[in-house]
XYZ file of C-alpha atoms in Angstrom:
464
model
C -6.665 -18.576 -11.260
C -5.437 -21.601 -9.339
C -8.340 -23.904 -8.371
C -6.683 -26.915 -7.034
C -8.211 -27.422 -3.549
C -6.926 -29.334 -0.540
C -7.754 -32.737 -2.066
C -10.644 -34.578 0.250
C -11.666 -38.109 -0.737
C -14.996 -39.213 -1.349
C -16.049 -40.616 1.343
C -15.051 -37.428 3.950
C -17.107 -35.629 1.634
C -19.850 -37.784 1.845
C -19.445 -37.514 5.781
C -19.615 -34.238 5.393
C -22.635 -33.826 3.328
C -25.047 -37.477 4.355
C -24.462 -38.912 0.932
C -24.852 -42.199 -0.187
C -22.501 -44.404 -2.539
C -24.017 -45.439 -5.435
C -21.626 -45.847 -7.904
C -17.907 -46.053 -7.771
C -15.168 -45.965 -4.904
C -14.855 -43.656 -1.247
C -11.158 -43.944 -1.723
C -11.183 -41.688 -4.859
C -9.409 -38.095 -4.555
C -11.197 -35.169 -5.231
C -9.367 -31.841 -6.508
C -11.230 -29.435 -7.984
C -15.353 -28.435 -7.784
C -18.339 -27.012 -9.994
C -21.735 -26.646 -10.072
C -22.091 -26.138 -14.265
C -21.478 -28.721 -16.459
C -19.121 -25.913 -18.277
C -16.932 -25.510 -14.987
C -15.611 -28.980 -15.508
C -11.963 -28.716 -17.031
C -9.768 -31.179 -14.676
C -10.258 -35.022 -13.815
C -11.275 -35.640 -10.274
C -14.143 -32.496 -9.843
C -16.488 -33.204 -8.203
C -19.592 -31.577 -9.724
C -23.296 -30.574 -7.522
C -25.888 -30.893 -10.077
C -29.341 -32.258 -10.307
C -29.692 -31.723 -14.566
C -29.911 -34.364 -16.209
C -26.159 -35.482 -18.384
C -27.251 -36.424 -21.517
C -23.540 -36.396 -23.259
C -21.681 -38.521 -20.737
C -18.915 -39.141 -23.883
C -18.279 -35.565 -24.123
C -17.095 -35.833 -20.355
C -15.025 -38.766 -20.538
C -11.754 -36.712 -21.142
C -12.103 -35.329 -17.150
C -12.956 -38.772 -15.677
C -12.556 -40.219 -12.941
C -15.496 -37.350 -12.158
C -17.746 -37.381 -8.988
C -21.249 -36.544 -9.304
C -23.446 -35.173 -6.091
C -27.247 -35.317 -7.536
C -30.764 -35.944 -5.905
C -31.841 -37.047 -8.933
C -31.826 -40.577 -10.580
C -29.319 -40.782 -12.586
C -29.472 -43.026 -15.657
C -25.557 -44.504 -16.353
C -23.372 -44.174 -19.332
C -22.673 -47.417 -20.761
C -19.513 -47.901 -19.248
C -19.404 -46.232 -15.826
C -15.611 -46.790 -15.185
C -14.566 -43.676 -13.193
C -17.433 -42.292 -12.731
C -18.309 -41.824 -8.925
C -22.158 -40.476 -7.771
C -23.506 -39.658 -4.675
C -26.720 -39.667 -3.350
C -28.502 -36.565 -1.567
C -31.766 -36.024 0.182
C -30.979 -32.622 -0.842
C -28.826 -30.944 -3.390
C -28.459 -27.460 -2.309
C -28.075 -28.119 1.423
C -25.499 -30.729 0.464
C -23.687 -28.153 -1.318
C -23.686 -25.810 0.939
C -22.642 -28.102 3.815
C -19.866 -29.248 1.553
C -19.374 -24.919 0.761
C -18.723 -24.342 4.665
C -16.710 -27.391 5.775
C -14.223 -26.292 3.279
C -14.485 -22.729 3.901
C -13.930 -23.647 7.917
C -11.070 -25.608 7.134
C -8.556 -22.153 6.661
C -7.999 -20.014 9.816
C -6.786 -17.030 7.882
C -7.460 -13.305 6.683
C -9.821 -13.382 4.218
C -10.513 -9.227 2.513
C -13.853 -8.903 0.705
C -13.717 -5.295 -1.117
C -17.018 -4.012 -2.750
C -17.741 -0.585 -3.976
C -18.866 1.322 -7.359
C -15.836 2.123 -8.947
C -12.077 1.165 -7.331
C -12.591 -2.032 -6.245
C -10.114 -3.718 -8.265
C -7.328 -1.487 -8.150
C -7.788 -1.784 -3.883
C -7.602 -6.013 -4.439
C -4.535 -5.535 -6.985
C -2.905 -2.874 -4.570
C -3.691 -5.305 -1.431
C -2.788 -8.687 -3.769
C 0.652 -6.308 -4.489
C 1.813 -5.826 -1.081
C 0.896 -9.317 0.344
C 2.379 -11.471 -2.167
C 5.747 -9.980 -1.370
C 5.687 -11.954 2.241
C 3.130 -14.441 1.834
C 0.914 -16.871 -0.610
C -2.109 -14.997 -1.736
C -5.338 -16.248 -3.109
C -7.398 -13.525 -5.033
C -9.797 -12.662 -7.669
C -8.344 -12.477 -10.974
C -8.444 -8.717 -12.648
C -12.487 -8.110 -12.789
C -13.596 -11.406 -12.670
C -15.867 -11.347 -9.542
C -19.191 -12.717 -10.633
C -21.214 -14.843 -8.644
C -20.687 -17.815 -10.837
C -16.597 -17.691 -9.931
C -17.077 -17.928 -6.316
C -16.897 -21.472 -5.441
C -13.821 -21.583 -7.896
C -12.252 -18.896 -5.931
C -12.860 -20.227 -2.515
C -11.238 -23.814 -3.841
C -8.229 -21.712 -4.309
C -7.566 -21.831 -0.955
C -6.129 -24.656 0.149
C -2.734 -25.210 2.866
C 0.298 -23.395 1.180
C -2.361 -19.924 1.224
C -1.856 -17.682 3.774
C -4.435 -14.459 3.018
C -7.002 -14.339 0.510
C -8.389 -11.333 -1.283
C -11.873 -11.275 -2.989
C -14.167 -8.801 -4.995
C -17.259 -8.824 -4.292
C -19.532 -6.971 -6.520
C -22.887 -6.528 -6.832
C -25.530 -7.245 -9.869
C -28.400 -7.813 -8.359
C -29.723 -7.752 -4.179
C -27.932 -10.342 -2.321
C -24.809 -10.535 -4.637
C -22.653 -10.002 -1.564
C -24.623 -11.753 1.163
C -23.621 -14.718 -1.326
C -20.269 -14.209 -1.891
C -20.110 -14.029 2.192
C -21.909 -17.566 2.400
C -18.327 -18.311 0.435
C -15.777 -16.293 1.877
C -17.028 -15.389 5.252
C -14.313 -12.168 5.252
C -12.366 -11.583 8.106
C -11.910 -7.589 6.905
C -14.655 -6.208 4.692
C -13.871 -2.987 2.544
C -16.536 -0.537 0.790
C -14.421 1.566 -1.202
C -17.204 4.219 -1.863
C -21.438 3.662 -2.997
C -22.552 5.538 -6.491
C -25.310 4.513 -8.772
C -24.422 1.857 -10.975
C -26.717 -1.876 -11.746
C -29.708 0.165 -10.965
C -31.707 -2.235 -13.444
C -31.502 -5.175 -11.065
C -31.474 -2.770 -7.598
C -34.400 -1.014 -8.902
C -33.138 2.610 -6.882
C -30.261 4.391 -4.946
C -31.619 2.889 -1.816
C -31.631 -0.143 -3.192
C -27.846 -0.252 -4.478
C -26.284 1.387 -1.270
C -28.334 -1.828 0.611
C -27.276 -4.517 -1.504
C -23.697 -2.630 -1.037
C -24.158 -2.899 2.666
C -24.234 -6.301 2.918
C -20.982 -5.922 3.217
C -21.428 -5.337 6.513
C -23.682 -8.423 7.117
C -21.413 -10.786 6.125
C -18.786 -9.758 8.269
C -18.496 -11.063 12.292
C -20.428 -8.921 14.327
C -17.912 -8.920 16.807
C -14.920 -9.750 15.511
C -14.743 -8.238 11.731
C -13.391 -5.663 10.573
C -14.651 -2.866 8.571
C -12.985 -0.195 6.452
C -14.892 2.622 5.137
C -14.487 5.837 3.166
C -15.826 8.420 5.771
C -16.060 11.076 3.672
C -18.992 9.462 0.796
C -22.494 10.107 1.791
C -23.884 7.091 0.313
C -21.406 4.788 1.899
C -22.123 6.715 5.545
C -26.377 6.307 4.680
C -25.404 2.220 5.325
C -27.324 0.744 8.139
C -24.685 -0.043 10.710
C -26.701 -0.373 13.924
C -26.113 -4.139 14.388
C -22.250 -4.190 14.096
C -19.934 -4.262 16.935
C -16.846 -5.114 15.421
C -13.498 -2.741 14.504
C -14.633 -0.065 12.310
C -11.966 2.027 10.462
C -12.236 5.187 8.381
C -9.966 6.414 5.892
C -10.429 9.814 4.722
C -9.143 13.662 4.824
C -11.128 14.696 7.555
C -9.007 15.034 10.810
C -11.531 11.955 12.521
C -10.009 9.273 10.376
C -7.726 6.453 11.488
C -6.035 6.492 8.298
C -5.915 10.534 7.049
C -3.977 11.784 3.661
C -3.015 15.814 3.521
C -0.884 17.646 1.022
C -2.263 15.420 -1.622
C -0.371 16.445 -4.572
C 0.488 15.511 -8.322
C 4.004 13.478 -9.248
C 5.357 13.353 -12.132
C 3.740 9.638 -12.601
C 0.936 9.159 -10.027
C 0.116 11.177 -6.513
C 1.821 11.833 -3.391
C 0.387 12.782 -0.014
C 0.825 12.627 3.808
C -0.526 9.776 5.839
C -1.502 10.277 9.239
C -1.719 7.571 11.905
C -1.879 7.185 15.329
C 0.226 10.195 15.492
C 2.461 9.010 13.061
C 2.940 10.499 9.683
C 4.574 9.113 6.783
C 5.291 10.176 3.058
C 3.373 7.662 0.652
C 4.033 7.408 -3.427
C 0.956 5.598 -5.472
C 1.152 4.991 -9.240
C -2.107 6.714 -10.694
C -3.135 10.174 -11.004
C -6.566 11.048 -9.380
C -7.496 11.783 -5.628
C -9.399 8.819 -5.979
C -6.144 7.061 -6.195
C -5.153 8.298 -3.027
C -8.579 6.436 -1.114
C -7.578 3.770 -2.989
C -3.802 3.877 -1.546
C -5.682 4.754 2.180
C -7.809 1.651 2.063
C -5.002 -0.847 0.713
C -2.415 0.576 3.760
C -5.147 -0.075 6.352
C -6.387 -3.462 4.905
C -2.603 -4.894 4.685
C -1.299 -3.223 8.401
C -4.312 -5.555 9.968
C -3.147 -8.375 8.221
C 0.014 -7.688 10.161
C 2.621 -5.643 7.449
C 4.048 -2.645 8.762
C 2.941 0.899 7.255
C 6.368 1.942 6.297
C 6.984 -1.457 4.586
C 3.393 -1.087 2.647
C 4.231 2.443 1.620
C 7.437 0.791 0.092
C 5.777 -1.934 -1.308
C 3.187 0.339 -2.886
C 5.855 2.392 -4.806
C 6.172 -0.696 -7.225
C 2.050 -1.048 -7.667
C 1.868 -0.876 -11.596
C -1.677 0.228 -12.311
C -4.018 -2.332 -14.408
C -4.262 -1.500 -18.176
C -6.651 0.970 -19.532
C -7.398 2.697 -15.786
C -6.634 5.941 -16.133
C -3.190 5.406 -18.371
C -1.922 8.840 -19.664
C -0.263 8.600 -23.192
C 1.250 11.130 -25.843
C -2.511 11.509 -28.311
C -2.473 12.543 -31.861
C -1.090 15.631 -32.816
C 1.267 16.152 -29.496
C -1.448 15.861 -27.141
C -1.786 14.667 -23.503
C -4.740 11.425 -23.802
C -6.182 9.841 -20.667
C -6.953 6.707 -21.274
C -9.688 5.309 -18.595
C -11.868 2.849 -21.073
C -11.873 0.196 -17.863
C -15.233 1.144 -17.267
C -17.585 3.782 -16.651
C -20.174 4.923 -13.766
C -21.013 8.227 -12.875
C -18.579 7.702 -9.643
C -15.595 6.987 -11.703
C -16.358 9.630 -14.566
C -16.097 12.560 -11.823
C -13.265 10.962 -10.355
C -11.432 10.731 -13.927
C -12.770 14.971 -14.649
C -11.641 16.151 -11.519
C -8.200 14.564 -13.501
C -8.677 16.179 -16.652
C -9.517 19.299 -14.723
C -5.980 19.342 -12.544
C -3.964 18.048 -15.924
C -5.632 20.356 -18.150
C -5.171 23.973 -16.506
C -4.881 26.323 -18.710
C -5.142 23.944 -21.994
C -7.979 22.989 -23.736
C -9.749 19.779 -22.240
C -11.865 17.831 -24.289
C -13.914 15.165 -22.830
C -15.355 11.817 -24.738
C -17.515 9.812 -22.978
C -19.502 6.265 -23.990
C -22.698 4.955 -22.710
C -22.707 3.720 -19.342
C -24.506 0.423 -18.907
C -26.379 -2.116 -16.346
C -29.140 0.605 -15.109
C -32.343 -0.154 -16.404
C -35.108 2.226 -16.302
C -32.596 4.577 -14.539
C -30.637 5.019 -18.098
C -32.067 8.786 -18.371
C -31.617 9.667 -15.684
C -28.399 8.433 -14.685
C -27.014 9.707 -17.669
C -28.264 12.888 -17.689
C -26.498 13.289 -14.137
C -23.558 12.325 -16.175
C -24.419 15.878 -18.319
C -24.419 17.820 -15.081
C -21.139 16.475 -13.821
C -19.530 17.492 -17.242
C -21.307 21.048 -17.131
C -20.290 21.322 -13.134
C -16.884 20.116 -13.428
C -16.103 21.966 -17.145
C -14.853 20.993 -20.404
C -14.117 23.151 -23.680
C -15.501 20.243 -26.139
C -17.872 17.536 -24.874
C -17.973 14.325 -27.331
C -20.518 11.607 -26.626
C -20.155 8.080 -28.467
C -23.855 6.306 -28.555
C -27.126 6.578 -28.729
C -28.063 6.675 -25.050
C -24.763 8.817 -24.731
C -26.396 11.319 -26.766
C -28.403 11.966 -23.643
C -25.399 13.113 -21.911
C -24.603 15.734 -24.178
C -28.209 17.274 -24.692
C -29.045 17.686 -21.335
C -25.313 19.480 -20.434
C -26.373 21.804 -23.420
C -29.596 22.077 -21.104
C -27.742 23.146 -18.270
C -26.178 25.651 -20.673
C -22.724 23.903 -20.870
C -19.940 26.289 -21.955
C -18.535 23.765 -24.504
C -18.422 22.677 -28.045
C -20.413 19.534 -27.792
C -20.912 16.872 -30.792
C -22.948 13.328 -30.896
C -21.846 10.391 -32.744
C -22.874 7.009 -32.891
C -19.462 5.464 -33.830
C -15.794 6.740 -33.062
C -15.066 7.211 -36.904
C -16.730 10.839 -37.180
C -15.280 11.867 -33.771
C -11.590 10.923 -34.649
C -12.025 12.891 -37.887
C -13.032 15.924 -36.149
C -10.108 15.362 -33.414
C -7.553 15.362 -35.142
C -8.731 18.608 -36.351
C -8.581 20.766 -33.379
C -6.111 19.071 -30.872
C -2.610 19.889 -30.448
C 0.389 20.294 -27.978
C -1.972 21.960 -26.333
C -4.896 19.626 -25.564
C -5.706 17.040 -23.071
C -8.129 14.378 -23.891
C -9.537 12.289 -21.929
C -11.976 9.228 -23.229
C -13.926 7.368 -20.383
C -16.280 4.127 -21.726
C -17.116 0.769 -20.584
C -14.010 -2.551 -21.516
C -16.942 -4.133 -23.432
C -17.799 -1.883 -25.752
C -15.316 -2.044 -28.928
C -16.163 1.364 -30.215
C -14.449 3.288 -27.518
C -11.155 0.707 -27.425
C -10.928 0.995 -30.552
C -11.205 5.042 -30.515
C -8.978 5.133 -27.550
C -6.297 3.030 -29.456
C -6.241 5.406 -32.599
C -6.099 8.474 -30.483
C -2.539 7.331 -29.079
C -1.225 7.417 -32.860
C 0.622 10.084 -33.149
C 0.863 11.801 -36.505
């Protein structure tokens, strides 16, 4: 990630924010910005902070350094380089400081949000933009609230558009990230149930999720929505005037795929637009690829890039690793790899795969625990067992201990599948390699973080 802002000197920044010199010089240049101690890695950062610095030595390496406090601060013994400010207020100051800087770029700015394909939109979006112009953009999935201010100093004059993820931990996440970015296009790629132990319920995640729409000009934004997911369409959207735009199947939306069909490496389909139709190509099997493709074409074509040269553009998106990657598995078979992570959104989204690879071979599905929902974990993952019973598999395997729960409750249901428990991937490669062939497809669905199920996935594209 490039952080090095449009360099500001001390004193316009203590303009900007009422600050008073106490210690060093208004002439120095500032670069780069934190608010952690541990965000410091460049000379000339100016860092908002009223802790206490106890190891001043430990920070001499990234002097000269500019400290914002309202705090007293007690000096290291030699103070060379070292510039502090004075506030009546720290967090105001920052955020005054936050907003000048933010104000200072009249261009496009996309915040995309959503439970599962979020990242592939930004890298699709980041694909087709940095062909033409400078981008500035979240790097892979690193979109917590902690990067923001790092991200937004990665704008600076040379940067043209800017693409951001915004995600959402806890209520408020994105009505944050907004206070940053203030997005000129907002995107809500679809709403599901996922960091349920901070949101508390559904209603609460599809409202932090519609912040989204908060965040964006009333007037003037623009928002692009999947029109055919329920929770996305339950969003509150009685206060916005600005340009909405729907992507979808159904014949209503601006931006409308048919004859959505398999390639040989990814999916193919007809886009329909203001009477126009054109033949698109996206790397990625899934439909769910396709919404993805829908929402990048209509984010990019209001930045101002044709749809035919997006659509060519897109042809040469190469997906991120671990997302849905198809391999040759042990023994000859077909293995979908999709350990980027795991929500009950993206798990039916990678079966209804499985399903269309797998007719008329035997599918076997292993799935990990999915994470970040609280009191919601039985549940959640027991709606996990009905999408595997609903959408069909002949062998269910489950890796973990609150995995387990998917698998007895699809035997519940009265799954018609061989299904197995394990708490490690050691016993569940054993038995694979027993009764996969030619004639299998796997696919294994778990969470980046959790070692078991890399490590699994990595074994099962050994072939024997």
């Amino acid at each position: 990630m490039k952080d090095l802002m449009r360099p500001l000197t001390v004193k316009c920044i203590r303009n900007i924010i009422a600050g008073r010199l106490v210690q060093g010089s208004d002439e120095v240049i500032v670069q780069y910005g934190a608010y952690r101690l541990k965000q410091i890695k460049h000379p000339n950062t100016i860092l908002f902070s009223n802790k206490k610095i106890i190891n001043w030595k430990g920070l001499k390496d990234f002097f000269p350094l500019i400290l914002v406090t309202d705090q007293e601060v007690a000096l290291p013994g030699d103070p060379e380089d070292l510039t502090i400010i004075h506030v009546l207020n720290l967090e105001q100051a920052y955020w005054e400081f936050v907003h000048y800087y933010r104000d200072l770029f009249r261009i496009p700015i996309i915040a995309i949000t959503g439970t599962s394909g979020k990242t592939t939109t930004k890298e699709m979006i980041k694909h087709i933009l940095a062909a033409q112009k400078k981008v500035a953009a979240t790097t892979n999935t690193s979109n917590s609230r902690t990067a923001h201010l790092q991200y937004l100093l990665s704008v600076d004059d040379q940067i043209e558009v800017a693409v951001f993820e915004t995600a959402v931990g806890a209520p408020g996440d994105i009505q944050t990230a907004g206070k940053y970015f203030k997005p000129t296009i907002g995107i809500i790629t679809n709403v599901g149930a996922h960091h349920l132990n901070y949101c508390k319920s559904i209603e609460g995640y599809i409202e932090a999720k519609g912040e989204m729409v908060k965040i964006l000009d009333q007037t003037d934004g623009v928002l692009i929505i999947n029109a055919e997911d329920q929770n996305t369409m339950k969003i509150d959207r009685s206060d916005y005037q600005g340009k909405l735009i729907k992507i979808g199947q159904h014949p209503s939306c601006h931006f409308r795929a048919t004859t959505i069909q398999y390639d040989r490496s990814g999916m193919t389909f007809t886009l329909h637009h203001q009477e126009q139709t054109y033949h698109v190509f996206v790397t990625g099997y899934g439909e769910h690829q396709v919404y993805n493709a829908l929402a990048t074409i209509a984010a990019v074509y209001e930045v101002g890039v044709s749809i035919q040269e997006a659509i060519d553009l897109l042809k040469t998106y190469r997906k991120l690793n671990k997302q849905l990657q198809v391999f040759t598995g042990i023994n000859g078979s077909l293995l979908l790899d999709d350990t980027w992570s795991i929500n009950t959104t993206s798990l039916e989204a990678a079966l209804k795969v499985l399903n269309d690879l797998g007719k008329d071979k035997r599918k076997i599905a292993i799935i990990g625990t999915i994470t970040d929902l609280g009191s919601w974990g039985y549940i959640i993952h027991e709606q996990a067992g009905e999408l595997i019973t609903r959408h069909g598999v002949d062998v269910l395997i489950t890796i973990g201990e609150h995995a387990r729960i998917i698998a007895n409750y699809a035997v519940h249901l009265g799954i018609e599948a061989q299904v197995y428990s394990f708490h490690n991937g050691i016993r569940a490669y054993d038995l694979l390699t027993q009764f996969t062939d030619e004639n299998t497809v796997i696919l294994i669905k778990g969470d980046m973080y959790s070692k078991t199920m890399i490590d699994l996935a990595a074994k099962l594209r050994t072939k024997n």
